[in-house]
Every structure is written in C-alpha cells, then in structure tokens.
Amino acid sequence: MHKFIAMVGTNSDESINRKLLQYMQSHYADQAEIELMEIKGLPIFNKPENHEIPAQAQAMADKIEQADGVIISTPEYDHSAPAALLNALEWLSFHIQPFVDKPVMIIGASYGALGTSRAQAHLRQVLDSPELRARIMPSSEFMLGHSLQAFDDQGNLTDQQKATKLDGLFKDFQVFVEITKKLKNANATTYEEVREMDWEKL
C-alpha cells in the first residue's frame, strides 16, 4: 500500500482544501495511507546566512522523502497559489531536496465556479523549478468549484460526477507513482545538481 503526504496548501484554520484532503484520507483508506501535513507555523522565508532550516520544515522534508508521493490541495488567491504555500515550498527547497523526482498530484478547491485553475498552473511551474524538480502528474487537474456546497454533513462530496473523477485521478496517481519509480536513471545527477545549487547567487 502506498503512503502519501497530503499537504494542506493554506494556513487557514477553516479550509475547504483541508476538508477535501480529509475526504481523500477517509475515502481511500483501503487503497493508500494518507497523512495530512499542515504548513501553518512556518516563519517567513528569509534565506538565512547560516543555512539553518526551521525544525518544522526539516520534519516536513523528512516525511516527504519517506513518502511514495505528495498530494497538494491549493486554494486560489489573486490568480495564484497562496503565499503561505509558496513560503513552505521555499523552505522545502533551501539546502534540502525532498521533492526531487517525487511524484506530486495537484488538486484544489475554491468558492468560485472556475475552481483553482490558475493557482494549479502556477503551482506546476513552481514545483518544476530547478530548486524543486518534482514529478508532477500530467493532465490531471481536479478543480472543485462552489466548494462551500461541495460536502454533506458527513464530509462526503455531494457531486457524484466530481467524486467519480477524483476516484479515477487517484487511481491514475498510484499508477503514476509506480511509473515514476522506473524513471530514476538521472536521479543521482539531478539530486547533485539541486544540492550544489548556489543559493548565494539566486
């Protein structure tokens, strides 16, 4: 059984994106072990001169490295991913490399009709950056619009079409994880390139 980290892409206490990940955690419990990861509490990234990583960020990195893959659920603020999520990713690419060749599935929920299309596109660019180099599952957008009405009192998705699509994408992600395990021929070189990146010149 795969083990996944599900990153809540916001520091909000009341987040529909957390609720979406909790739904996945419960709904797919017989298929995979899913552990929620919060990004609340991280200091603002400031590229410390002593290269010291906050203990919370290091603990997050350790869990990501041990996981088979990562699911990130992002809101959309001002046509982009939240600053708190980008801040977390900055810490998780500063002299630590947990995302190198790590399979990632991006999902998102928002109040509007368009879901999180722009935020997801932006997040893909960030995760594909030289500092992170994640393996992002292609052609797999799951955008939950009108999210305030998306769940019933038991935390289940009320739109059966959306639930069925998420079921399919989650199965695809598990296949993608297995495929990614075979795409490791350049992993050692990629890891070294990221590790040796000179942050003083960025």
Coordinates of C-alpha atoms in Angstrom, one line a residue:
M1 CA 0.0 0.0 0.0
H2 CA 1.3 3.4 -0.9
K3 CA 2.0 6.1 1.7
F4 CA 1.2 9.7 0.6
I5 CA 1.7 13.0 2.3
A6 CA -1.3 15.4 1.7
M7 CA -0.2 19.0 2.0
V8 CA -2.9 21.5 3.1
G9 CA -2.0 24.4 0.8
T10 CA -3.1 27.2 3.2
N11 CA -2.6 28.4 6.8
S12 CA -6.4 29.0 7.2
D13 CA -8.0 27.2 10.2
E14 CA -11.2 26.7 8.3
S15 CA -10.2 25.4 4.8
I16 CA -12.2 23.6 2.2
N17 CA -8.9 22.3 0.8
R18 CA -8.2 20.6 4.2
K19 CA -11.7 19.1 4.0
L20 CA -11.0 17.8 0.5
L21 CA -7.8 16.1 1.7
Q22 CA -9.6 14.7 4.7
Y23 CA -12.2 13.3 2.4
M24 CA -9.5 11.6 0.4
Q25 CA -7.8 10.3 3.5
S26 CA -11.0 8.6 4.6
H27 CA -12.4 7.6 1.2
Y28 CA -9.2 6.0 0.0
A29 CA -8.2 4.4 3.3
D30 CA -8.4 0.9 1.8
Q31 CA -6.1 2.0 -1.1
A32 CA -3.4 4.1 0.5
E33 CA -2.2 5.6 3.7
I34 CA -2.6 9.4 3.5
E35 CA -1.2 11.6 6.2
L36 CA -2.2 15.3 6.3
M37 CA 0.6 17.9 6.5
E38 CA 0.0 21.4 7.7
I39 CA 2.1 24.4 6.7
K40 CA 0.9 26.7 9.5
G41 CA 3.6 28.0 11.8
L42 CA 6.5 28.2 9.4
P43 CA 8.4 31.5 9.6
I44 CA 8.6 33.7 6.5
F45 CA 11.4 32.5 4.3
N46 CA 14.4 34.8 4.5
K47 CA 17.3 32.8 3.1
P48 CA 19.3 32.7 6.4
E49 CA 23.0 33.2 6.1
N50 CA 23.8 30.2 8.4
H51 CA 21.6 28.0 6.2
E52 CA 19.6 26.9 9.3
I53 CA 16.4 25.2 8.4
P54 CA 13.4 25.5 10.8
A55 CA 12.8 22.3 12.7
Q56 CA 9.2 22.2 11.3
A57 CA 10.5 22.4 7.7
Q58 CA 13.1 19.7 8.3
A59 CA 10.4 17.4 9.8
M60 CA 8.2 18.1 6.8
A61 CA 11.1 17.3 4.4
D62 CA 11.8 14.0 6.2
K63 CA 8.2 12.9 5.9
I64 CA 8.1 13.9 2.2
E65 CA 11.3 12.0 1.4
Q66 CA 9.9 8.8 3.1
A67 CA 6.5 9.0 1.3
D68 CA 5.7 7.5 -2.1
G69 CA 4.2 10.7 -3.3
V70 CA 2.7 14.0 -2.3
I71 CA -0.8 15.4 -2.9
I72 CA -1.1 19.2 -2.6
S73 CA -4.5 20.8 -2.4
T74 CA -4.3 24.6 -3.1
P75 CA -6.8 27.4 -2.9
E76 CA -6.5 30.3 -5.3
Y77 CA -5.8 33.8 -4.2
D78 CA -5.4 36.6 -6.7
H79 CA -5.0 34.1 -9.6
S80 CA -2.2 32.3 -7.8
A81 CA -1.3 29.8 -5.1
P82 CA -1.3 31.2 -1.5
A83 CA 1.7 33.0 -0.2
A84 CA 1.8 30.5 2.8
L85 CA 2.1 27.6 0.4
L86 CA 4.8 29.2 -1.7
N87 CA 6.7 30.1 1.5
A88 CA 6.6 26.4 2.6
L89 CA 8.0 25.3 -0.8
E90 CA 10.8 27.9 -0.5
W91 CA 11.8 26.4 2.8
L92 CA 11.5 22.9 1.3
S93 CA 14.0 23.8 -1.4
F94 CA 16.6 25.6 0.7
H95 CA 19.5 23.2 1.1
I96 CA 17.1 20.3 1.4
Q97 CA 15.8 18.3 -1.6
P98 CA 12.7 16.3 -0.6
F99 CA 10.8 16.9 -3.9
V100 CA 13.5 15.8 -6.3
D101 CA 11.7 13.3 -8.6
K102 CA 8.9 12.9 -6.1
P103 CA 5.5 12.2 -7.6
V104 CA 3.1 15.0 -7.0
M105 CA -0.7 15.3 -7.6
I106 CA -2.2 18.8 -7.5
I107 CA -5.8 19.4 -6.6
G108 CA -7.7 22.4 -5.4
A109 CA -11.0 23.8 -4.1
S110 CA -12.3 27.4 -4.2
Y111 CA -15.6 29.2 -3.7
G112 CA -15.8 30.3 -7.4
A113 CA -17.0 28.5 -10.4
L114 CA -13.6 28.1 -12.0
G115 CA -12.0 26.2 -9.1
T116 CA -8.3 26.7 -8.8
S117 CA -7.2 26.6 -12.5
R118 CA -4.7 29.5 -12.4
A119 CA -3.3 28.5 -8.9
Q120 CA -2.7 25.0 -10.1
A121 CA -1.0 26.1 -13.3
H122 CA 1.2 28.4 -11.2
L123 CA 2.0 25.7 -8.7
R124 CA 3.1 23.4 -11.5
Q125 CA 5.6 26.0 -12.6
V126 CA 7.0 26.3 -9.1
L127 CA 7.2 22.5 -8.5
D128 CA 9.0 22.2 -11.8
S129 CA 11.6 24.8 -10.9
P130 CA 15.4 23.9 -10.7
E131 CA 15.2 24.2 -6.9
L132 CA 12.4 21.6 -6.5
R133 CA 12.2 19.4 -9.6
A134 CA 9.2 17.4 -8.6
R135 CA 7.5 14.9 -10.9
I136 CA 4.0 16.4 -11.4
M137 CA 1.3 14.1 -12.7
P138 CA 0.3 15.5 -16.2
S139 CA -3.2 16.1 -17.5
S140 CA -4.7 15.6 -14.0
E141 CA -6.4 18.8 -12.9
F142 CA -9.1 18.3 -10.2
M143 CA -10.8 21.6 -9.6
L144 CA -13.6 21.8 -7.0
G145 CA -15.7 24.9 -7.6
H146 CA -18.5 26.2 -5.4
S147 CA -16.8 24.4 -2.6
L148 CA -19.0 25.7 0.2
Q149 CA -21.7 23.5 -1.1
A150 CA -19.5 20.6 -2.1
F151 CA -19.7 18.4 1.0
D152 CA -22.5 16.9 3.0
D153 CA -22.6 16.8 6.8
Q154 CA -20.6 13.6 6.8
G155 CA -17.8 15.2 4.8
N156 CA -18.6 13.4 1.5
L157 CA -18.6 15.0 -1.9
T158 CA -22.2 15.7 -3.0
D159 CA -21.4 15.9 -6.7
Q160 CA -21.1 12.3 -7.9
Q161 CA -19.5 13.3 -11.1
K162 CA -16.8 15.1 -9.2
A163 CA -16.4 12.1 -6.9
T164 CA -16.0 9.7 -9.8
K165 CA -13.4 11.9 -11.5
L166 CA -11.4 12.1 -8.3
D167 CA -11.6 8.3 -7.9
G168 CA -10.1 8.0 -11.4
L169 CA -7.4 10.5 -10.9
F170 CA -6.4 8.9 -7.6
K171 CA -6.1 5.6 -9.3
D172 CA -4.0 7.2 -12.0
F173 CA -1.8 8.8 -9.4
Q174 CA -1.0 5.4 -8.0
V175 CA -0.1 4.2 -11.5
F176 CA 2.0 7.4 -12.0
V177 CA 3.9 6.7 -8.7
E178 CA 4.8 3.2 -10.0
I179 CA 5.9 4.6 -13.4
T180 CA 8.0 7.3 -11.7
K181 CA 9.9 4.6 -9.8
K182 CA 11.2 3.5 -13.2
L183 CA 12.2 7.0 -14.2
K184 CA 15.2 7.2 -11.9
N185 CA 18.1 6.9 -14.4
A186 CA 19.1 10.5 -13.9
N187 CA 18.0 10.8 -10.3
A188 CA 21.5 10.8 -8.8
T189 CA 22.7 13.5 -11.2
T190 CA 19.6 15.6 -10.7
Y191 CA 19.9 15.4 -6.9
E192 CA 23.5 16.5 -7.1
E193 CA 22.6 19.5 -9.3
V194 CA 20.0 20.6 -6.9
R195 CA 22.1 20.1 -3.8
E196 CA 25.1 22.0 -5.3
M197 CA 22.9 25.0 -6.4
D198 CA 24.5 28.2 -5.2
W199 CA 21.8 30.0 -3.2
E200 CA 24.1 33.0 -2.8
K201 CA 23.7 33.8 -6.5
L202 CA 19.9 33.3 -6.7

